[in-house]
Amino acid sequence: MHHELDRATTDFVASVSHELRTPLTSIVGYVEILADEDAGPLNPEQRRLLAAVERNGQRLLALIDDLLVLSRIEAGTLRLARAPFDLAALVASARQAVLPGLAGRALAIEVDVPEALGPLEGDAGQLERVLLNLLSNAMKFSPEGSAITVRAWREGGQVHVAVADEGIGIPFEEQSRLFERFFRSSLARERSIQGTGLGLAISKGIVERHGGTIAVDSKPGKGSTFTITLPLGAPR
Ligand SMILES: Nc1ncnc2c1ncn2[C@@H]1O[C@H](COP(=O)(O)OP(=O)(O)O)[C@@H](O)[C@H]1O
Ligand SMILES: [Mg+2]
């Protein structure tokens, strides 16, 4: 379509992200020093206020990071490592990373990923980003007392990884737009569930750069399953 314009926009977003990142990193760093009381003791009210500054600073950093990655994906300039990786270890690591988000919630993540499903190769760091997105979505859109499962299996020369939840689901007519940047479903907006709508666009870009696909199967009120399919690749 407007390829030239898209490219210019993408370059612009990439530079702006860089420029925002540096001062914000510094701000968050100073806030952490204050919060750790390295600059003197705080009263409870000051601690509460600083915690809010820190939390929102981290959110902004994550948003900038997402914008940067997405702009690189769209410009075709995201550099991917290519190395053999172990899917079971990757899933375990992603699960570990989201565990703090389960604190105080009646929500469990069950994992059923056999050892040595591969051989797989690619950028384990970026693929972990995809799993983190899918897991954090599942957690965000799930009610208390429900289950989230991660399963993986090998079929037809490919490896499939499915993240399933029993959450609010996505209306059928919106499912085709889910992987567009900034798209958020009517259910997410109605319930004021936080988000930017960048995670799935990024996930799709990363998976496709690995020669794979990502798909959704969902019913409102019943739950959603996101399935990634990756080609088997022999490590050299
Ligand atoms: N597991 C899920 N259950 C229900 N809705 C989901 C799920 N995952 C994604 N969605 C819908 O897709 C939208 C886009 O997801 P994403 O790109 O990760 O953005 P964000 O998480 O920032 O809202 C979400 O806002 C939500 O409407
Ligand atoms: Mg998300």
PDB file of C-alpha atoms and ligand atoms in Angstrom:
ATOM      1  CA  MET A   1       0.000   0.000   0.000  1.00  0.00           C
ATOM      2  CA  HIS A   2       1.738   3.177   1.198  1.00  0.00           C
ATOM      3  CA  HIS A   3       4.996   1.383   1.565  1.00  0.00           C
ATOM      4  CA  GLU A   4       7.256   4.470   1.559  1.00  0.00           C
ATOM      5  CA  LEU A   5       5.150   6.155   4.202  1.00  0.00           C
ATOM      6  CA  ASP A   6       5.031   3.020   6.353  1.00  0.00           C
ATOM      7  CA  ARG A   7       8.772   2.781   6.181  1.00  0.00           C
ATOM      8  CA  ALA A   8       9.229   6.421   7.198  1.00  0.00           C
ATOM      9  CA  THR A   9       6.775   6.008  10.075  1.00  0.00           C
ATOM     10  CA  THR A  10       8.575   2.904  11.213  1.00  0.00           C
ATOM     11  CA  ASP A  11      11.980   4.638  11.171  1.00  0.00           C
ATOM     12  CA  PHE A  12      10.459   7.555  13.068  1.00  0.00           C
ATOM     13  CA  VAL A  13       8.994   5.289  15.757  1.00  0.00           C
ATOM     14  CA  ALA A  14      12.338   3.527  16.103  1.00  0.00           C
ATOM     15  CA  SER A  15      14.235   6.809  16.673  1.00  0.00           C
ATOM     16  CA  VAL A  16      11.628   8.205  19.043  1.00  0.00           C
ATOM     17  CA  SER A  17      11.648   4.969  21.066  1.00  0.00           C
ATOM     18  CA  HIS A  18      15.416   5.227  21.431  1.00  0.00           C
ATOM     19  CA  GLU A  19      15.237   8.859  22.512  1.00  0.00           C
ATOM     20  CA  LEU A  20      12.505   8.174  25.098  1.00  0.00           C
ATOM     21  CA  ARG A  21      14.223   5.139  26.499  1.00  0.00           C
ATOM     22  CA  THR A  22      17.395   6.842  27.724  1.00  0.00           C
ATOM     23  CA  PRO A  23      15.887   9.529  29.996  1.00  0.00           C
ATOM     24  CA  LEU A  24      13.141   7.191  31.191  1.00  0.00           C
ATOM     25  CA  THR A  25      15.685   4.576  32.214  1.00  0.00           C
ATOM     26  CA  SER A  26      17.415   7.274  34.221  1.00  0.00           C
ATOM     27  CA  ILE A  27      14.145   8.402  35.856  1.00  0.00           C
ATOM     28  CA  VAL A  28      13.257   4.841  36.857  1.00  0.00           C
ATOM     29  CA  GLY A  29      16.784   4.351  38.183  1.00  0.00           C
ATOM     30  CA  TYR A  30      16.551   7.414  40.447  1.00  0.00           C
ATOM     31  CA  VAL A  31      13.094   6.398  41.626  1.00  0.00           C
ATOM     32  CA  GLU A  32      14.495   2.998  42.594  1.00  0.00           C
ATOM     33  CA  ILE A  33      17.245   4.666  44.618  1.00  0.00           C
ATOM     34  CA  LEU A  34      14.635   6.744  46.450  1.00  0.00           C
ATOM     35  CA  ALA A  35      12.351   3.730  46.948  1.00  0.00           C
ATOM     36  CA  ASP A  36      15.210   1.683  48.389  1.00  0.00           C
ATOM     37  CA  GLU A  37      15.658   4.522  50.925  1.00  0.00           C
ATOM     38  CA  ASP A  38      19.287   4.898  49.820  1.00  0.00           C
ATOM     39  CA  ALA A  39      18.733   8.645  49.922  1.00  0.00           C
ATOM     40  CA  GLY A  40      17.034   8.698  53.297  1.00  0.00           C
ATOM     41  CA  PRO A  41      14.050   7.180  55.076  1.00  0.00           C
ATOM     42  CA  LEU A  42      10.529   7.465  53.650  1.00  0.00           C
ATOM     43  CA  ASN A  43       7.210   7.633  55.388  1.00  0.00           C
ATOM     44  CA  PRO A  44       4.481   5.166  54.267  1.00  0.00           C
ATOM     45  CA  GLU A  45       2.718   7.755  52.118  1.00  0.00           C
ATOM     46  CA  GLN A  46       5.937   8.640  50.283  1.00  0.00           C
ATOM     47  CA  ARG A  47       6.649   4.950  49.770  1.00  0.00           C
ATOM     48  CA  ARG A  48       3.182   4.416  48.309  1.00  0.00           C
ATOM     49  CA  LEU A  49       3.544   7.349  45.926  1.00  0.00           C
ATOM     50  CA  LEU A  50       7.007   6.290  44.782  1.00  0.00           C
ATOM     51  CA  ALA A  51       5.791   2.752  44.168  1.00  0.00           C
ATOM     52  CA  ALA A  52       3.168   4.186  41.807  1.00  0.00           C
ATOM     53  CA  VAL A  53       5.822   6.224  39.974  1.00  0.00           C
ATOM     54  CA  GLU A  54       8.047   3.162  39.666  1.00  0.00           C
ATOM     55  CA  ARG A  55       5.204   0.921  38.442  1.00  0.00           C
ATOM     56  CA  ASN A  56       4.149   3.404  35.795  1.00  0.00           C
ATOM     57  CA  GLY A  57       7.751   4.028  34.776  1.00  0.00           C
ATOM     58  CA  GLN A  58       8.183   0.288  34.215  1.00  0.00           C
ATOM     59  CA  ARG A  59       4.960   0.211  32.206  1.00  0.00           C
ATOM     60  CA  LEU A  60       6.221   3.023  29.997  1.00  0.00           C
ATOM     61  CA  LEU A  61       9.557   1.255  29.509  1.00  0.00           C
ATOM     62  CA  ALA A  62       7.741  -1.922  28.491  1.00  0.00           C
ATOM     63  CA  LEU A  63       5.573   0.070  26.077  1.00  0.00           C
ATOM     64  CA  ILE A  64       8.609   1.740  24.504  1.00  0.00           C
ATOM     65  CA  ASP A  65      10.306  -1.631  24.192  1.00  0.00           C
ATOM     66  CA  ASP A  66       7.212  -3.040  22.457  1.00  0.00           C
ATOM     67  CA  LEU A  67       7.050  -0.078  20.064  1.00  0.00           C
ATOM     68  CA  LEU A  68      10.725  -0.501  19.231  1.00  0.00           C
ATOM     69  CA  VAL A  69      10.425  -4.236  18.565  1.00  0.00           C
ATOM     70  CA  LEU A  70       7.258  -3.771  16.515  1.00  0.00           C
ATOM     71  CA  SER A  71       8.799  -1.010  14.402  1.00  0.00           C
ATOM     72  CA  ARG A  72      11.798  -3.263  13.726  1.00  0.00           C
ATOM     73  CA  ILE A  73       9.521  -6.150  12.770  1.00  0.00           C
ATOM     74  CA  GLU A  74       7.572  -3.918  10.387  1.00  0.00           C
ATOM     75  CA  ALA A  75      10.725  -2.447   8.863  1.00  0.00           C
ATOM     76  CA  GLY A  76      12.159  -5.935   8.478  1.00  0.00           C
ATOM     77  CA  THR A  77      15.170  -4.933  10.558  1.00  0.00           C
ATOM     78  CA  LEU A  78      14.596  -7.101  13.638  1.00  0.00           C
ATOM     79  CA  ARG A  79      17.750  -9.155  13.961  1.00  0.00           C
ATOM     80  CA  LEU A  80      17.124 -12.698  15.091  1.00  0.00           C
ATOM     81  CA  ALA A  81      19.643 -15.067  16.563  1.00  0.00           C
ATOM     82  CA  ARG A  82      19.591 -18.546  15.072  1.00  0.00           C
ATOM     83  CA  ALA A  83      20.614 -21.280  17.446  1.00  0.00           C
ATOM     84  CA  PRO A  84      19.267 -24.616  18.635  1.00  0.00           C
ATOM     85  CA  PHE A  85      17.019 -24.232  21.650  1.00  0.00           C
ATOM     86  CA  ASP A  86      15.137 -26.456  24.022  1.00  0.00           C
ATOM     87  CA  LEU A  87      11.400 -25.776  24.047  1.00  0.00           C
ATOM     88  CA  ALA A  88      10.779 -27.325  27.469  1.00  0.00           C
ATOM     89  CA  ALA A  89      13.417 -25.038  28.988  1.00  0.00           C
ATOM     90  CA  LEU A  90      11.969 -22.031  27.167  1.00  0.00           C
ATOM     91  CA  VAL A  91       8.463 -22.717  28.472  1.00  0.00           C
ATOM     92  CA  ALA A  92       9.789 -23.297  32.002  1.00  0.00           C
ATOM     93  CA  SER A  93      11.636 -19.998  31.878  1.00  0.00           C
ATOM     94  CA  ALA A  94       8.583 -18.067  30.609  1.00  0.00           C
ATOM     95  CA  ARG A  95       6.425 -19.656  33.294  1.00  0.00           C
ATOM     96  CA  GLN A  96       8.959 -18.691  35.949  1.00  0.00           C
ATOM     97  CA  ALA A  97       8.938 -15.105  34.700  1.00  0.00           C
ATOM     98  CA  VAL A  98       5.146 -14.704  35.017  1.00  0.00           C
ATOM     99  CA  LEU A  99       4.842 -16.425  38.422  1.00  0.00           C
ATOM    100  CA  PRO A 100       4.925 -13.138  40.395  1.00  0.00           C
ATOM    101  CA  GLY A 101       1.753 -12.158  38.517  1.00  0.00           C
ATOM    102  CA  LEU A 102      -0.005 -15.199  40.002  1.00  0.00           C
ATOM    103  CA  ALA A 103       0.634 -14.092  43.564  1.00  0.00           C
ATOM    104  CA  GLY A 104      -2.632 -13.698  45.424  1.00  0.00           C
ATOM    105  CA  ARG A 105      -4.622 -15.179  42.555  1.00  0.00           C
ATOM    106  CA  ALA A 106      -6.472 -18.504  42.437  1.00  0.00           C
ATOM    107  CA  LEU A 107      -5.054 -19.271  39.031  1.00  0.00           C
ATOM    108  CA  ALA A 108      -2.751 -22.111  38.057  1.00  0.00           C
ATOM    109  CA  ILE A 109      -0.523 -22.656  35.052  1.00  0.00           C
ATOM    110  CA  GLU A 110      -0.182 -26.303  34.065  1.00  0.00           C
ATOM    111  CA  VAL A 111       2.611 -27.263  31.721  1.00  0.00           C
ATOM    112  CA  ASP A 112       2.730 -30.364  29.558  1.00  0.00           C
ATOM    113  CA  VAL A 113       5.748 -30.038  27.303  1.00  0.00           C
ATOM    114  CA  PRO A 114       7.749 -33.191  26.546  1.00  0.00           C
ATOM    115  CA  GLU A 115      11.535 -33.058  26.646  1.00  0.00           C
ATOM    116  CA  ALA A 116      13.437 -33.125  23.353  1.00  0.00           C
ATOM    117  CA  LEU A 117      10.527 -32.250  21.048  1.00  0.00           C
ATOM    118  CA  GLY A 118      12.834 -30.645  18.496  1.00  0.00           C
ATOM    119  CA  PRO A 119      15.202 -30.169  16.870  1.00  0.00           C
ATOM    120  CA  LEU A 120      14.219 -26.508  16.888  1.00  0.00           C
ATOM    121  CA  GLU A 121      16.300 -23.499  16.121  1.00  0.00           C
ATOM    122  CA  GLY A 122      15.727 -19.802  16.267  1.00  0.00           C
ATOM    123  CA  ASP A 123      15.930 -16.869  18.625  1.00  0.00           C
ATOM    124  CA  ALA A 124      15.052 -18.264  22.045  1.00  0.00           C
ATOM    125  CA  GLY A 125      14.909 -14.786  23.618  1.00  0.00           C
ATOM    126  CA  GLN A 126      12.362 -13.524  21.111  1.00  0.00           C
ATOM    127  CA  LEU A 127      10.320 -16.728  21.255  1.00  0.00           C
ATOM    128  CA  GLU A 128      10.258 -16.411  25.018  1.00  0.00           C
ATOM    129  CA  ARG A 129       8.841 -12.906  24.499  1.00  0.00           C
ATOM    130  CA  VAL A 130       6.007 -14.541  22.507  1.00  0.00           C
ATOM    131  CA  LEU A 131       5.279 -17.054  25.281  1.00  0.00           C
ATOM    132  CA  LEU A 132       5.361 -14.273  27.869  1.00  0.00           C
ATOM    133  CA  ASN A 133       2.812 -12.327  25.840  1.00  0.00           C
ATOM    134  CA  LEU A 134       0.503 -15.317  25.518  1.00  0.00           C
ATOM    135  CA  LEU A 135       0.832 -16.270  29.192  1.00  0.00           C
ATOM    136  CA  SER A 136       0.315 -12.738  30.448  1.00  0.00           C
ATOM    137  CA  ASN A 137      -2.765 -12.386  28.226  1.00  0.00           C
ATOM    138  CA  ALA A 138      -4.147 -15.682  29.528  1.00  0.00           C
ATOM    139  CA  MET A 139      -3.602 -14.467  33.115  1.00  0.00           C
ATOM    140  CA  LYS A 140      -5.098 -11.058  32.436  1.00  0.00           C
ATOM    141  CA  PHE A 141      -8.267 -12.406  30.850  1.00  0.00           C
ATOM    142  CA  SER A 142      -8.886 -15.353  33.215  1.00  0.00           C
ATOM    143  CA  PRO A 143     -11.213 -15.477  36.209  1.00  0.00           C
ATOM    144  CA  GLU A 144     -10.147 -16.782  39.630  1.00  0.00           C
ATOM    145  CA  GLY A 145     -10.333 -20.521  39.996  1.00  0.00           C
ATOM    146  CA  SER A 146      -9.680 -21.247  36.319  1.00  0.00           C
ATOM    147  CA  ALA A 147      -6.765 -23.020  34.711  1.00  0.00           C
ATOM    148  CA  ILE A 148      -4.177 -22.041  32.130  1.00  0.00           C
ATOM    149  CA  THR A 149      -2.377 -24.808  30.290  1.00  0.00           C
ATOM    150  CA  VAL A 150       0.656 -24.867  28.044  1.00  0.00           C
ATOM    151  CA  ARG A 151       0.944 -27.962  25.874  1.00  0.00           C
ATOM    152  CA  ALA A 152       3.387 -28.820  23.106  1.00  0.00           C
ATOM    153  CA  TRP A 153       3.465 -31.662  20.644  1.00  0.00           C
ATOM    154  CA  ARG A 154       5.082 -32.696  17.394  1.00  0.00           C
ATOM    155  CA  GLU A 155       2.947 -33.302  14.325  1.00  0.00           C
ATOM    156  CA  GLY A 156       3.499 -33.218  10.573  1.00  0.00           C
ATOM    157  CA  GLY A 157       7.138 -32.095  10.706  1.00  0.00           C
ATOM    158  CA  GLN A 158       6.197 -29.205  12.954  1.00  0.00           C
ATOM    159  CA  VAL A 159       6.081 -28.395  16.635  1.00  0.00           C
ATOM    160  CA  HIS A 160       2.873 -26.948  18.055  1.00  0.00           C
ATOM    161  CA  VAL A 161       2.680 -24.979  21.284  1.00  0.00           C
ATOM    162  CA  ALA A 162      -0.760 -24.147  22.655  1.00  0.00           C
ATOM    163  CA  VAL A 163      -1.535 -21.725  25.484  1.00  0.00           C
ATOM    164  CA  ALA A 164      -5.120 -22.271  26.616  1.00  0.00           C
ATOM    165  CA  ASP A 165      -7.242 -20.437  29.156  1.00  0.00           C
ATOM    166  CA  GLU A 166     -10.803 -20.510  30.468  1.00  0.00           C
ATOM    167  CA  GLY A 167     -11.144 -16.747  30.392  1.00  0.00           C
ATOM    168  CA  ILE A 168     -13.452 -14.163  28.840  1.00  0.00           C
ATOM    169  CA  GLY A 169     -12.742 -15.210  25.249  1.00  0.00           C
ATOM    170  CA  ILE A 170     -12.926 -13.122  22.083  1.00  0.00           C
ATOM    171  CA  PRO A 171     -16.066 -12.490  19.997  1.00  0.00           C
ATOM    172  CA  PHE A 172     -15.823 -14.487  16.776  1.00  0.00           C
ATOM    173  CA  GLU A 173     -16.206 -11.460  14.481  1.00  0.00           C
ATOM    174  CA  GLU A 174     -13.205  -9.781  16.144  1.00  0.00           C
ATOM    175  CA  GLN A 175     -10.836 -12.732  15.973  1.00  0.00           C
ATOM    176  CA  SER A 176      -9.502 -11.937  12.486  1.00  0.00           C
ATOM    177  CA  ARG A 177      -8.299  -8.501  13.672  1.00  0.00           C
ATOM    178  CA  LEU A 178      -6.643  -9.730  16.862  1.00  0.00           C
ATOM    179  CA  PHE A 179      -3.107  -9.722  15.495  1.00  0.00           C
ATOM    180  CA  GLU A 180      -3.330  -6.142  14.199  1.00  0.00           C
ATOM    181  CA  ARG A 181      -1.312  -3.618  16.176  1.00  0.00           C
ATOM    182  CA  PHE A 182      -3.306  -1.684  18.814  1.00  0.00           C
ATOM    183  CA  PHE A 183      -6.349  -3.926  18.368  1.00  0.00           C
ATOM    184  CA  ARG A 184      -8.165  -4.704  21.616  1.00  0.00           C
ATOM    185  CA  SER A 185     -11.396  -6.667  21.740  1.00  0.00           C
ATOM    186  CA  SER A 186     -14.686  -5.100  22.801  1.00  0.00           C
ATOM    187  CA  LEU A 187     -14.697  -7.384  25.878  1.00  0.00           C
ATOM    188  CA  ALA A 188     -11.268  -6.137  26.997  1.00  0.00           C
ATOM    189  CA  ARG A 189     -12.314  -2.510  26.492  1.00  0.00           C
ATOM    190  CA  GLU A 190     -15.703  -2.903  28.193  1.00  0.00           C
ATOM    191  CA  ARG A 191     -14.051  -4.402  31.245  1.00  0.00           C
ATOM    192  CA  SER A 192     -11.268  -1.793  31.243  1.00  0.00           C
ATOM    193  CA  ILE A 193      -8.591  -4.488  31.256  1.00  0.00           C
ATOM    194  CA  GLN A 194      -5.250  -2.771  30.786  1.00  0.00           C
ATOM    195  CA  GLY A 195      -3.272  -3.172  27.581  1.00  0.00           C
ATOM    196  CA  THR A 196      -1.952  -1.571  24.413  1.00  0.00           C
ATOM    197  CA  GLY A 197      -2.832  -4.174  21.819  1.00  0.00           C
ATOM    198  CA  LEU A 198       0.786  -4.581  20.726  1.00  0.00           C
ATOM    199  CA  GLY A 199       1.622  -7.988  22.207  1.00  0.00           C
ATOM    200  CA  LEU A 200      -0.097 -10.182  19.646  1.00  0.00           C
ATOM    201  CA  ALA A 201       1.124  -8.115  16.677  1.00  0.00           C
ATOM    202  CA  ILE A 202       4.673  -8.528  17.975  1.00  0.00           C
ATOM    203  CA  SER A 203       4.136 -12.229  18.654  1.00  0.00           C
ATOM    204  CA  LYS A 204       2.836 -12.827  15.143  1.00  0.00           C
ATOM    205  CA  GLY A 205       5.810 -10.978  13.647  1.00  0.00           C
ATOM    206  CA  ILE A 206       8.340 -12.969  15.653  1.00  0.00           C
ATOM    207  CA  VAL A 207       6.706 -16.332  14.939  1.00  0.00           C
ATOM    208  CA  GLU A 208       6.423 -15.589  11.213  1.00  0.00           C
ATOM    209  CA  ARG A 209      10.080 -14.571  11.075  1.00  0.00           C
ATOM    210  CA  HIS A 210      10.760 -18.093  12.328  1.00  0.00           C
ATOM    211  CA  GLY A 211       8.779 -19.539   9.433  1.00  0.00           C
ATOM    212  CA  GLY A 212       5.891 -20.361  11.757  1.00  0.00           C
ATOM    213  CA  THR A 213       2.270 -19.385  12.304  1.00  0.00           C
ATOM    214  CA  ILE A 214       0.092 -18.276  15.198  1.00  0.00           C
ATOM    215  CA  ALA A 215      -3.636 -18.944  15.404  1.00  0.00           C
ATOM    216  CA  VAL A 216      -6.496 -18.410  17.820  1.00  0.00           C
ATOM    217  CA  ASP A 217      -9.491 -20.508  18.748  1.00  0.00           C
ATOM    218  CA  SER A 218     -11.852 -18.815  21.173  1.00  0.00           C
ATOM    219  CA  LYS A 219     -15.416 -18.633  22.471  1.00  0.00           C
ATOM    220  CA  PRO A 220     -16.677 -15.715  24.544  1.00  0.00           C
ATOM    221  CA  GLY A 221     -17.221 -16.815  28.125  1.00  0.00           C
ATOM    222  CA  LYS A 222     -15.526 -20.170  27.514  1.00  0.00           C
ATOM    223  CA  GLY A 223     -11.890 -19.379  26.895  1.00  0.00           C
ATOM    224  CA  SER A 224      -9.173 -18.975  24.309  1.00  0.00           C
ATOM    225  CA  THR A 225      -6.398 -21.107  22.887  1.00  0.00           C
ATOM    226  CA  PHE A 226      -3.475 -19.542  21.049  1.00  0.00           C
ATOM    227  CA  THR A 227      -1.410 -22.034  19.074  1.00  0.00           C
ATOM    228  CA  ILE A 228       2.050 -21.402  17.686  1.00  0.00           C
ATOM    229  CA  THR A 229       3.392 -23.720  15.019  1.00  0.00           C
ATOM    230  CA  LEU A 230       7.118 -23.817  14.324  1.00  0.00           C
ATOM    231  CA  PRO A 231       8.923 -25.760  11.612  1.00  0.00           C
ATOM    232  CA  LEU A 232      11.385 -28.395  12.791  1.00  0.00           C
ATOM    233  CA  GLY A 233      14.921 -27.330  11.992  1.00  0.00           C
ATOM    234  CA  ALA A 234      18.044 -29.408  12.283  1.00  0.00           C
ATOM    235  CA  PRO A 235      20.678 -27.658  14.371  1.00  0.00           C
ATOM    236  CA  ARG A 236      24.002 -27.468  12.602  1.00  0.00           C
TER     237      ARG A 236
HETATM  238  N1  LIG B   1      -6.193 -14.985  26.302  1.00  0.00           N
HETATM  239  C1  LIG B   1      -7.037 -14.019  25.884  1.00  0.00           C
HETATM  240  N2  LIG B   1      -8.336 -14.020  26.265  1.00  0.00           N
HETATM  241  C2  LIG B   1      -9.185 -13.049  25.845  1.00  0.00           C
HETATM  242  N3  LIG B   1      -8.829 -12.029  25.040  1.00  0.00           N
HETATM  243  C3  LIG B   1      -7.551 -11.987  24.624  1.00  0.00           C
HETATM  244  C4  LIG B   1      -6.586 -12.968  25.013  1.00  0.00           C
HETATM  245  N4  LIG B   1      -5.404 -12.659  24.444  1.00  0.00           N
HETATM  246  C5  LIG B   1      -5.617 -11.544  23.724  1.00  0.00           C
HETATM  247  N5  LIG B   1      -6.900 -11.130  23.824  1.00  0.00           N
HETATM  248  C6  LIG B   1      -7.518  -9.965  23.157  1.00  0.00           C
HETATM  249  O1  LIG B   1      -6.637  -9.534  22.161  1.00  0.00           O
HETATM  250  C7  LIG B   1      -6.268  -8.181  22.401  1.00  0.00           C
HETATM  251  C8  LIG B   1      -4.861  -7.950  21.915  1.00  0.00           C
HETATM  252  O2  LIG B   1      -3.915  -8.651  22.741  1.00  0.00           O
HETATM  253  P1  LIG B   1      -2.466  -8.053  22.903  1.00  0.00           P
HETATM  254  O3  LIG B   1      -1.961  -7.723  21.543  1.00  0.00           O
HETATM  255  O4  LIG B   1      -1.661  -8.965  23.737  1.00  0.00           O
HETATM  256  O5  LIG B   1      -2.722  -6.659  23.622  1.00  0.00           O
HETATM  257  P2  LIG B   1      -2.932  -6.277  25.167  1.00  0.00           P
HETATM  258  O6  LIG B   1      -2.614  -7.471  26.006  1.00  0.00           O
HETATM  259  O7  LIG B   1      -1.959  -5.168  25.371  1.00  0.00           O
HETATM  260  O8  LIG B   1      -4.355  -5.816  25.287  1.00  0.00           O
HETATM  261  C9  LIG B   1      -6.482  -7.982  23.876  1.00  0.00           C
HETATM  262  O9  LIG B   1      -6.693  -6.634  24.186  1.00  0.00           O
HETATM  263  C10 LIG B   1      -7.734  -8.805  24.098  1.00  0.00           C
HETATM  264  O10 LIG B   1      -8.852  -8.087  23.673  1.00  0.00           O
HETATM  265 MG    MG B   2      -0.921  -8.707  25.739  1.00  0.00          MG
END
